[in-house]
mmCIF file of C-alpha atoms in Angstrom:
data_model
loop_
_atom_site.group_PDB
_atom_site.id
_atom_site.type_symbol
_atom_site.label_atom_id
_atom_site.label_comp_id
_atom_site.label_asym_id
_atom_site.label_seq_id
_atom_site.Cartn_x
_atom_site.Cartn_y
_atom_site.Cartn_z
ATOM 1 C CA ALA A 165 -1.580 12.544 41.503
ATOM 2 C CA LYS A 166 -4.029 15.230 40.497
ATOM 3 C CA PRO A 167 -7.741 14.960 39.777
ATOM 4 C CA PRO A 168 -8.630 14.921 36.059
ATOM 5 C CA ILE A 169 -9.109 18.264 34.364
ATOM 6 C CA PRO A 170 -12.905 18.616 34.226
ATOM 7 C CA PRO A 171 -14.713 18.970 30.897
ATOM 8 C CA SER A 172 -16.030 22.384 31.957
ATOM 9 C CA GLU A 173 -12.479 23.788 31.781
ATOM 10 C CA VAL A 174 -11.781 22.582 28.240
ATOM 11 C CA ARG A 175 -13.787 24.251 25.488
ATOM 12 C CA LYS A 176 -11.425 23.761 22.538
ATOM 13 C CA ILE A 177 -8.943 20.928 21.967
ATOM 14 C CA LEU A 178 -6.205 20.837 19.334
ATOM 15 C CA ILE A 179 -4.690 17.438 18.542
ATOM 16 C CA VAL A 180 -1.522 17.477 16.461
ATOM 17 C CA CYS A 181 -1.240 14.407 14.239
ATOM 18 C CA THR A 182 1.269 14.968 11.458
ATOM 19 C CA GLY A 183 2.984 11.577 11.630
ATOM 20 C CA LEU A 184 3.119 8.441 9.524
ATOM 21 C CA ILE A 185 0.096 6.354 8.558
ATOM 22 C CA GLY A 186 0.708 3.577 11.066
ATOM 23 C CA ASP A 187 1.469 5.944 13.938
ATOM 24 C CA THR A 188 -1.708 7.895 13.162
ATOM 25 C CA ILE A 189 -3.823 4.753 13.318
ATOM 26 C CA MET A 190 -2.297 3.785 16.666
ATOM 27 C CA GLY A 191 -3.269 7.216 17.995
ATOM 28 C CA ILE A 192 -6.961 6.796 17.115
ATOM 29 C CA PRO A 193 -7.918 5.228 20.500
ATOM 30 C CA THR A 194 -6.476 8.309 22.226
ATOM 31 C CA MET A 195 -8.514 10.612 19.969
ATOM 32 C CA ARG A 196 -11.669 8.603 20.663
ATOM 33 C CA ALA A 197 -11.016 8.777 24.403
ATOM 34 C CA PHE A 198 -10.647 12.573 24.255
ATOM 35 C CA ARG A 199 -13.971 12.745 22.418
ATOM 36 C CA ARG A 200 -15.687 10.647 25.118
ATOM 37 C CA LEU A 201 -14.162 12.445 28.096
ATOM 38 C CA TYR A 202 -14.693 15.954 26.702
ATOM 39 C CA PRO A 203 -17.948 15.513 24.756
ATOM 40 C CA GLU A 204 -18.862 19.221 24.642
ATOM 41 C CA ALA A 205 -15.429 20.450 23.576
ATOM 42 C CA ARG A 206 -14.711 21.532 20.027
ATOM 43 C CA MET A 207 -12.015 19.165 18.720
ATOM 44 C CA VAL A 208 -9.714 20.288 15.922
ATOM 45 C CA ALA A 209 -6.952 18.225 14.279
ATOM 46 C CA LEU A 210 -3.738 19.720 12.916
ATOM 47 C CA VAL A 211 -2.791 17.279 10.167
ATOM 48 C CA MET A 212 -1.085 16.680 6.871
ATOM 49 C CA PRO A 213 -3.237 15.634 3.894
ATOM 50 C CA HIS A 214 -2.736 11.888 4.402
ATOM 51 C CA ASN A 215 -3.684 12.129 8.091
ATOM 52 C CA LYS A 216 -6.930 13.867 7.143
ATOM 53 C CA GLN A 217 -7.867 11.056 4.744
ATOM 54 C CA LEU A 218 -7.415 8.578 7.596
ATOM 55 C CA LEU A 219 -9.235 10.538 10.289
ATOM 56 C CA GLU A 220 -12.060 12.376 8.536
ATOM 57 C CA PRO A 221 -14.391 9.331 8.137
ATOM 58 C CA LEU A 222 -14.275 8.757 11.918
ATOM 59 C CA GLY A 223 -16.366 11.857 12.674
ATOM 60 C CA LEU A 224 -14.314 12.765 15.759
ATOM 61 C CA PHE A 225 -13.318 16.303 14.760
ATOM 62 C CA GLU A 226 -15.308 19.426 14.042
ATOM 63 C CA GLU A 227 -12.496 20.860 11.927
ATOM 64 C CA PHE A 228 -9.189 19.969 10.281
ATOM 65 C CA ILE A 229 -6.313 22.393 9.915
ATOM 66 C CA VAL A 230 -4.231 20.998 7.058
ATOM 67 C CA CYS A 231 -0.584 22.002 6.937
ATOM 68 C CA SER A 232 1.996 20.333 4.701
ATOM 69 C CA VAL A 233 4.773 22.629 5.947
ATOM 70 C CA LEU A 234 6.966 21.810 8.955
ATOM 71 C CA PRO A 235 7.245 24.566 11.605
ATOM 72 C CA PHE A 236 11.023 24.813 11.170
ATOM 73 C CA THR A 237 11.107 24.901 7.380
ATOM 74 C CA ILE A 238 14.098 26.812 6.031
ATOM 75 C CA TRP A 239 12.553 27.505 2.607
ATOM 76 C CA PRO A 240 11.266 31.113 2.397
ATOM 77 C CA TRP A 241 8.608 30.319 -0.233
ATOM 78 C CA ARG A 242 6.901 28.018 2.298
ATOM 79 C CA TRP A 243 6.754 30.582 5.097
ATOM 80 C CA PRO A 244 3.492 32.296 3.975
ATOM 81 C CA LYS A 245 1.643 28.960 4.121
ATOM 82 C CA LEU A 246 3.086 28.291 7.578
ATOM 83 C CA TRP A 247 2.173 31.764 8.816
ATOM 84 C CA SER A 248 -1.398 31.284 7.593
ATOM 85 C CA VAL A 249 -1.742 28.085 9.620
ATOM 86 C CA GLN A 250 -0.199 29.717 12.682
ATOM 87 C CA ARG A 251 -2.669 32.599 12.502
ATOM 88 C CA GLN A 252 -5.529 30.114 12.254
ATOM 89 C CA ILE A 253 -4.308 28.292 15.374
ATOM 90 C CA ARG A 254 -3.917 31.542 17.306
ATOM 91 C CA GLN A 255 -7.414 32.752 16.391
ATOM 92 C CA GLU A 256 -9.030 29.530 17.661
ATOM 93 C CA ASP A 257 -7.913 30.279 21.253
ATOM 94 C CA PHE A 258 -7.411 26.632 22.263
ATOM 95 C CA ASP A 259 -7.550 25.525 25.907
ATOM 96 C CA LEU A 260 -5.618 22.299 25.354
ATOM 97 C CA ALA A 261 -3.091 21.088 22.782
ATOM 98 C CA LEU A 262 -1.984 17.462 22.539
ATOM 99 C CA LEU A 263 1.242 16.832 20.639
ATOM 100 C CA LEU A 264 0.341 13.276 19.694
ATOM 101 C CA LEU A 265 2.500 13.174 16.553
ATOM 102 C CA GLY A 266 4.354 16.330 15.613
ATOM 103 C CA GLY A 267 6.321 17.642 18.591
ATOM 104 C CA ASP A 268 7.973 20.380 16.525
ATOM 105 C CA TRP A 269 4.851 22.501 17.080
ATOM 106 C CA ALA A 270 5.587 22.760 20.832
ATOM 107 C CA PRO A 271 7.486 26.103 20.745
ATOM 108 C CA TYR A 272 4.652 27.841 18.909
ATOM 109 C CA PHE A 273 2.010 26.561 21.358
ATOM 110 C CA TYR A 274 4.181 27.771 24.235
ATOM 111 C CA ARG A 275 4.665 31.145 22.599
ATOM 112 C CA ILE A 276 0.950 31.798 22.045
ATOM 113 C CA GLY A 277 0.126 30.585 25.556
ATOM 114 C CA ILE A 278 -2.171 27.581 25.123
ATOM 115 C CA PRO A 279 -2.858 26.812 28.821
ATOM 116 C CA ILE A 280 -2.615 22.981 28.715
ATOM 117 C CA ARG A 281 0.171 21.559 26.547
ATOM 118 C CA ILE A 282 0.700 17.784 26.547
ATOM 119 C CA ASP A 283 3.916 16.304 25.149
ATOM 120 C CA THR A 284 6.086 13.212 25.540
ATOM 121 C CA LYS A 285 8.801 13.035 28.181
ATOM 122 C CA GLY A 286 11.420 12.247 25.574
ATOM 123 C CA SER A 287 10.607 15.266 23.417
ATOM 124 C CA PHE A 288 13.327 17.832 22.744
ATOM 125 C CA PHE A 289 10.802 20.486 23.823
ATOM 126 C CA ALA A 290 9.512 18.651 26.915
ATOM 127 C CA SER A 291 10.335 21.647 29.127
ATOM 128 C CA LEU A 292 7.709 23.711 27.271
ATOM 129 C CA ALA A 293 4.830 21.370 28.190
ATOM 130 C CA THR A 294 2.503 21.548 31.192
ATOM 131 C CA HIS A 295 1.869 17.780 31.180
ATOM 132 C CA LEU A 296 4.188 14.991 30.069
ATOM 133 C CA TYR A 297 3.472 11.377 29.214
ATOM 134 C CA GLU A 298 5.853 8.510 28.568
ATOM 135 C CA VAL A 299 6.266 6.517 25.378
ATOM 136 C CA PRO A 300 9.100 4.004 25.901
ATOM 137 C CA PRO A 301 11.655 3.800 23.076
ATOM 138 C CA ARG A 302 10.539 1.512 20.224
ATOM 139 C CA LEU A 303 7.206 0.943 21.963
ATOM 140 C CA LEU A 304 4.857 3.315 20.165
ATOM 141 C CA HIS A 305 1.582 1.493 20.753
ATOM 142 C CA PRO A 306 -2.106 2.387 21.244
ATOM 143 C CA ASP A 307 -1.733 1.857 24.984
ATOM 144 C CA THR A 308 1.393 4.000 25.379
ATOM 145 C CA LEU A 309 -0.280 6.838 23.461
ATOM 146 C CA LEU A 310 -3.200 6.667 25.902
ATOM 147 C CA ASN A 311 -0.676 7.819 28.505
ATOM 148 C CA ALA A 312 -1.460 11.313 27.215
ATOM 149 C CA LEU A 313 -4.854 11.118 28.955
ATOM 150 C CA ARG A 314 -3.393 9.418 31.988
ATOM 151 C CA SER A 315 -1.080 12.416 32.385
ATOM 152 C CA LEU A 316 -4.264 14.485 32.880
ATOM 153 C CA GLY A 317 -5.429 12.174 35.650
ATOM 154 C CA TRP A 318 -7.882 10.059 33.664
ATOM 155 C CA GLU A 319 -8.057 6.280 33.952
ATOM 156 C CA VAL A 320 -8.459 4.830 30.470
ATOM 157 C CA ALA A 321 -8.360 1.236 29.311
ATOM 158 C CA LEU A 322 -6.675 -0.085 26.198
ATOM 159 C CA GLU A 323 -8.775 -0.333 23.056
ATOM 160 C CA MET A 324 -7.665 -1.405 19.618
ATOM 161 C CA PRO A 325 -7.588 1.011 16.666
ATOM 162 C CA GLU A 326 -10.483 0.935 14.244
ATOM 163 C CA ILE A 327 -10.798 2.976 11.074
ATOM 164 C CA ARG A 328 -13.578 3.604 8.584
ATOM 165 C CA VAL A 329 -13.684 3.947 4.830
ATOM 166 C CA SER A 330 -15.548 6.894 3.347
ATOM 167 C CA ASP A 331 -18.645 6.160 1.273
ATOM 168 C CA SER A 332 -17.221 8.118 -1.653
ATOM 169 C CA ALA A 333 -14.029 6.019 -1.688
ATOM 170 C CA ARG A 334 -16.063 2.791 -1.548
ATOM 171 C CA GLU A 335 -18.133 3.942 -4.515
ATOM 172 C CA VAL A 336 -15.021 4.819 -6.528
ATOM 173 C CA ILE A 337 -13.410 1.426 -5.875
ATOM 174 C CA SER A 338 -16.637 -0.471 -6.598
ATOM 175 C CA ARG A 339 -16.935 1.304 -9.935
ATOM 176 C CA ARG A 340 -13.283 0.771 -10.836
ATOM 177 C CA LEU A 341 -13.394 -2.923 -9.907
ATOM 178 C CA ARG A 342 -16.279 -3.331 -12.336
ATOM 179 C CA GLU A 343 -14.252 -1.519 -14.994
ATOM 180 C CA TRP A 344 -11.306 -3.845 -14.319
ATOM 181 C CA GLY A 345 -13.580 -6.855 -14.696
ATOM 182 C CA VAL A 346 -13.363 -8.006 -11.078
ATOM 183 C CA SER A 347 -16.614 -9.718 -10.135
ATOM 184 C CA PRO A 348 -17.919 -9.611 -6.538
ATOM 185 C CA ASP A 349 -17.335 -13.341 -6.018
ATOM 186 C CA GLU A 350 -13.687 -13.305 -7.200
ATOM 187 C CA LYS A 351 -10.922 -13.570 -4.626
ATOM 188 C CA LEU A 352 -8.916 -10.356 -4.507
ATOM 189 C CA ILE A 353 -5.440 -10.164 -2.960
ATOM 190 C CA VAL A 354 -3.970 -6.729 -2.310
ATOM 191 C CA PHE A 355 -0.171 -6.902 -2.524
ATOM 192 C CA HIS A 356 1.993 -4.010 -1.245
ATOM 193 C CA PRO A 357 5.642 -5.065 -1.794
ATOM 194 C CA PHE A 358 7.125 -1.588 -1.288
ATOM 195 C CA ALA A 359 8.406 0.485 1.608
ATOM 196 C CA SER A 360 9.806 3.954 2.173
ATOM 197 C CA THR A 361 13.336 2.539 2.048
ATOM 198 C CA ALA A 362 14.920 0.181 -0.486
ATOM 199 C CA ASN A 363 15.960 -2.331 2.160
ATOM 200 C CA ARG A 364 12.313 -3.129 2.943
ATOM 201 C CA THR A 365 11.145 -3.269 -0.670
ATOM 202 C CA LEU A 366 11.020 -6.697 -2.287
ATOM 203 C CA SER A 367 13.036 -7.284 -5.425
ATOM 204 C CA SER A 368 11.256 -7.386 -8.785
ATOM 205 C CA ALA A 369 12.020 -11.094 -9.110
ATOM 206 C CA LYS A 370 10.493 -11.814 -5.691
ATOM 207 C CA VAL A 371 7.384 -9.782 -6.477
ATOM 208 C CA GLU A 372 6.947 -11.554 -9.807
ATOM 209 C CA ARG A 373 7.292 -15.010 -8.217
ATOM 210 C CA ILE A 374 4.789 -14.222 -5.454
ATOM 211 C CA ALA A 375 2.285 -12.627 -7.839
ATOM 212 C CA GLY A 376 2.604 -15.622 -10.186
ATOM 213 C CA LEU A 377 1.823 -18.101 -7.400
ATOM 214 C CA LEU A 378 -1.194 -16.072 -6.295
ATOM 215 C CA MET A 379 -2.562 -15.840 -9.826
ATOM 216 C CA GLN A 380 -2.135 -19.590 -10.300
ATOM 217 C CA GLN A 381 -4.794 -20.030 -7.604
ATOM 218 C CA GLY A 382 -7.285 -18.195 -9.799
ATOM 219 C CA TRP A 383 -7.109 -15.081 -7.614
ATOM 220 C CA ARG A 384 -6.968 -11.483 -8.790
ATOM 221 C CA VAL A 385 -3.879 -9.643 -7.532
ATOM 222 C CA ALA A 386 -3.773 -5.855 -7.091
ATOM 223 C CA ILE A 387 -0.317 -4.284 -6.672
ATOM 224 C CA VAL A 388 -0.635 -1.050 -4.696
ATOM 225 C CA GLY A 389 1.803 1.643 -3.606
ATOM 226 C CA SER A 390 3.054 5.010 -4.762
ATOM 227 C CA ALA A 391 4.271 5.639 -8.283
ATOM 228 C CA SER A 392 7.793 6.351 -7.010
ATOM 229 C CA HIS A 393 7.851 2.998 -5.214
ATOM 230 C CA ALA A 394 6.859 1.108 -8.357
ATOM 231 C CA ARG A 395 9.414 2.804 -10.595
ATOM 232 C CA GLY A 396 11.662 0.122 -12.032
ATOM 233 C CA LEU A 397 9.461 -2.752 -10.866
ATOM 234 C CA ALA A 398 9.183 -5.377 -13.606
ATOM 235 C CA LEU A 399 5.808 -7.125 -13.609
ATOM 236 C CA PRO A 400 4.588 -9.847 -15.956
ATOM 237 C CA ARG A 401 2.642 -8.462 -18.905
ATOM 238 C CA GLY A 402 -0.398 -9.950 -20.507
ATOM 239 C CA ALA A 403 -1.775 -11.311 -17.238
ATOM 240 C CA PRO A 404 -5.393 -10.146 -16.832
ATOM 241 C CA GLU A 405 -5.420 -11.421 -13.256
ATOM 242 C CA LEU A 406 -2.808 -8.800 -12.289
ATOM 243 C CA LEU A 407 -3.817 -5.187 -11.620
ATOM 244 C CA ASN A 408 -0.842 -2.839 -11.339
ATOM 245 C CA LEU A 409 -2.439 0.044 -9.430
ATOM 246 C CA ALA A 410 0.758 1.587 -8.082
ATOM 247 C CA GLY A 411 0.431 5.363 -8.180
ATOM 248 C CA GLN A 412 -3.222 5.244 -9.305
ATOM 249 C CA LEU A 413 -5.071 5.368 -5.977
ATOM 250 C CA SER A 414 -5.429 7.960 -3.245
ATOM 251 C CA LEU A 415 -4.974 6.836 0.335
ATOM 252 C CA SER A 416 -8.760 6.788 0.820
ATOM 253 C CA GLU A 417 -9.187 4.624 -2.275
ATOM 254 C CA SER A 418 -6.406 2.282 -1.151
ATOM 255 C CA MET A 419 -8.235 1.879 2.156
ATOM 256 C CA ALA A 420 -11.434 1.024 0.298
ATOM 257 C CA LEU A 421 -9.596 -1.528 -1.847
ATOM 258 C CA ILE A 422 -8.086 -3.144 1.257
ATOM 259 C CA ALA A 423 -11.546 -3.248 2.865
ATOM 260 C CA ARG A 424 -12.776 -5.185 -0.194
ATOM 261 C CA ALA A 425 -9.776 -7.571 -0.279
ATOM 262 C CA ASP A 426 -10.009 -11.205 0.748
ATOM 263 C CA ALA A 427 -6.402 -10.974 1.962
ATOM 264 C CA VAL A 428 -3.592 -8.421 2.125
ATOM 265 C CA LEU A 429 0.141 -9.090 1.748
ATOM 266 C CA THR A 430 2.572 -6.340 2.739
ATOM 267 C CA THR A 431 6.126 -5.593 3.802
ATOM 268 C CA ASP A 432 5.285 -2.102 5.048
ATOM 269 C CA SER A 433 3.750 -0.973 8.331
ATOM 270 C CA GLY A 434 1.352 1.564 6.778
ATOM 271 C CA PRO A 435 -0.788 -0.931 4.810
ATOM 272 C CA LEU A 436 -0.420 -3.424 7.673
ATOM 273 C CA HIS A 437 -1.972 -0.980 10.153
ATOM 274 C CA ILE A 438 -4.738 -0.087 7.693
ATOM 275 C CA ALA A 439 -5.596 -3.742 7.080
ATOM 276 C CA GLY A 440 -5.345 -4.596 10.776
ATOM 277 C CA ALA A 441 -7.561 -1.702 11.820
ATOM 278 C CA LEU A 442 -10.103 -2.773 9.186
ATOM 279 C CA GLY A 443 -9.945 -6.372 10.445
ATOM 280 C CA ARG A 444 -8.851 -7.782 7.076
ATOM 281 C CA PRO A 445 -6.897 -11.077 6.867
ATOM 282 C CA THR A 446 -3.316 -9.934 6.429
ATOM 283 C CA VAL A 447 0.114 -11.492 5.979
ATOM 284 C CA GLY A 448 2.927 -9.217 7.104
ATOM 285 C CA LEU A 449 6.529 -9.932 6.110
ATOM 286 C CA PHE A 450 8.728 -8.865 9.030
ATOM 287 C CA ARG A 451 12.423 -8.380 9.670
ATOM 288 C CA ALA A 452 13.700 -9.946 12.883
ATOM 289 C CA ILE A 453 14.906 -6.560 14.143
ATOM 290 C CA ARG A 454 11.504 -4.872 13.713
ATOM 291 C CA PRO A 455 8.901 -7.184 15.323
ATOM 292 C CA GLU A 456 6.899 -4.542 17.220
ATOM 293 C CA TYR A 457 3.554 -4.883 15.446
ATOM 294 C CA ALA A 458 3.644 -8.597 14.653
ATOM 295 C CA SER A 459 1.029 -9.406 17.298
ATOM 296 C CA LEU A 460 -0.842 -6.103 17.491
ATOM 297 C CA TYR A 461 -3.852 -7.071 15.339
ATOM 298 C CA PRO A 462 -5.733 -10.382 15.597
ATOM 299 C CA SER A 463 -6.263 -10.476 11.818
ATOM 300 C CA VAL A 464 -2.538 -10.164 10.978
ATOM 301 C CA LYS A 465 -0.305 -13.221 10.561
ATOM 302 C CA ALA A 466 3.388 -12.376 10.834
ATOM 303 C CA LEU A 467 6.051 -14.217 8.842
ATOM 304 C CA PHE A 468 9.740 -14.036 9.740
ATOM 305 C CA TRP A 469 12.848 -15.447 8.155
ATOM 306 C CA LYS A 470 13.572 -18.890 9.596
ATOM 307 C CA GLY A 471 17.338 -18.623 9.292
ATOM 308 C CA GLY A 472 19.920 -17.951 11.943
ATOM 309 C CA ALA A 473 21.430 -14.743 13.266
ATOM 310 C CA GLU A 474 24.267 -14.413 10.747
ATOM 311 C CA CYS A 475 22.867 -11.242 9.160
ATOM 312 C CA LEU A 476 21.983 -9.446 12.400
ATOM 313 C CA PRO A 477 25.508 -8.112 13.120
ATOM 314 C CA HIS A 478 25.246 -6.157 9.876
ATOM 315 C CA CYS A 479 22.034 -4.464 11.031
ATOM 316 C CA THR A 480 21.452 -1.815 13.663
ATOM 317 C CA TRP A 481 18.839 -2.832 16.219
ATOM 318 C CA ASP A 482 17.697 0.674 17.136
ATOM 319 C CA SER A 483 17.540 2.091 13.636
ATOM 320 C CA TRP A 484 14.579 2.013 11.303
ATOM 321 C CA TYR A 485 17.060 2.122 8.425
ATOM 322 C CA GLY A 486 19.562 -0.232 10.039
ATOM 323 C CA CYS A 487 19.538 -2.981 7.398
ATOM 324 C CA GLN A 488 22.709 -2.694 5.327
ATOM 325 C CA GLU A 489 21.448 -4.630 2.300
ATOM 326 C CA ALA A 490 18.780 -3.677 -0.242
ATOM 327 C CA PRO A 491 16.596 -5.610 -0.580
ATOM 328 C CA CYS A 492 16.726 -7.049 2.913
ATOM 329 C CA ARG A 493 18.079 -10.606 2.995
ATOM 330 C CA GLN A 494 15.540 -11.617 5.624
ATOM 331 C CA LEU A 495 12.512 -10.506 3.616
ATOM 332 C CA GLU A 496 13.855 -12.023 0.416
ATOM 333 C CA ALA A 497 14.460 -15.358 2.159
ATOM 334 C CA ILE A 498 10.868 -15.862 3.335
ATOM 335 C CA SER A 499 9.625 -18.729 1.185
ATOM 336 C CA GLU A 500 6.997 -17.991 -1.481
ATOM 337 C CA ASP A 501 5.383 -21.352 -0.652
ATOM 338 C CA THR A 502 5.095 -20.313 3.003
ATOM 339 C CA ILE A 503 3.512 -17.011 1.971
ATOM 340 C CA LEU A 504 1.019 -18.789 -0.285
ATOM 341 C CA ALA A 505 0.127 -21.395 2.363
ATOM 342 C CA THR A 506 -0.450 -18.675 4.963
ATOM 343 C CA ILE A 507 -2.733 -16.677 2.656
ATOM 344 C CA LYS A 508 -4.657 -19.849 1.790
ATOM 345 C CA ALA A 509 -5.183 -20.588 5.471
ATOM 346 C CA LEU A 510 -6.411 -17.045 6.155
ATOM 347 C CA ILE A 511 -8.843 -17.144 3.255
ATOM 348 C CA ALA A 512 -10.146 -20.560 4.301
ATOM 349 C CA SER A 513 -10.637 -19.492 7.928
ATOM 350 C CA PRO A 514 -10.630 -15.683 8.123
ATOM 351 C CA PRO A 515 -10.030 -14.323 11.639
ATOM 352 C CA ARG A 516 -13.043 -13.007 13.490
#
């Protein structure tokens, strides 16, 4: 055990966060802890555009270095953009670099000689770090990411992720809701039925049945997601209660819409983490082989398939893409009536 590295020895901190939306949100407690423990240090985040939209409203960083190019890109036309970012990192003369999400930057940090380099024990480049912290397999969690600070000798307690919505995004969504005819006293359900893989995306028929039940309650339903996700999705036409916003909102605007929602329904971890970190009543549809975040947020109610184990042999436990059927049989089998009853209960008694 070593004493913590004192704040006087750390003038500039670089935190690499180029991961997925949910992983970024789970890393926010670690970023907040760095800000508290090194209050005088200049904190810079190396991010992709979507990470910046998540982190900028928090006010934790003095600067963002945005890079949409991976360090090991093989495409020559992307190299100038990568070199520009590398020069910017070198000129900053950082004292400490935390590879929170984005371990492929480790060789460059080693090469330019950043004195304190923190990485995970399971990283391919672990030998290039000065400090290592442990994230057990399949247990990426706010507390395990705080191990980065514990590797420096600090004692830190678990805190739950919280995010903020920018004022500009709130104004945009407020204006657009008025344009769409959504009054402030109407119930609004944000429905994200998509995922990055087909096996976690609900079928068009399932989406239509769920949306129909929600609209029968007199609620407005907003379908959100990327344009590529919504391609081929058949939605009922002529229903003024249904807003098909897929591909129309930025991440910041989607966050603002979720913050306004009376309830959120999602199959994907990104919107689930956003809604959970905003404290919104949320119903998450989960596969039995991916239950990690079912109990992470107090405002999230998890629903699982109630059947037996007959489909599990066809799935791979350790693989994000392990489901062999698209759409997933487990997600499709969760009853629409159960989904509706759960949303009703959340709206009637929203979690504190």
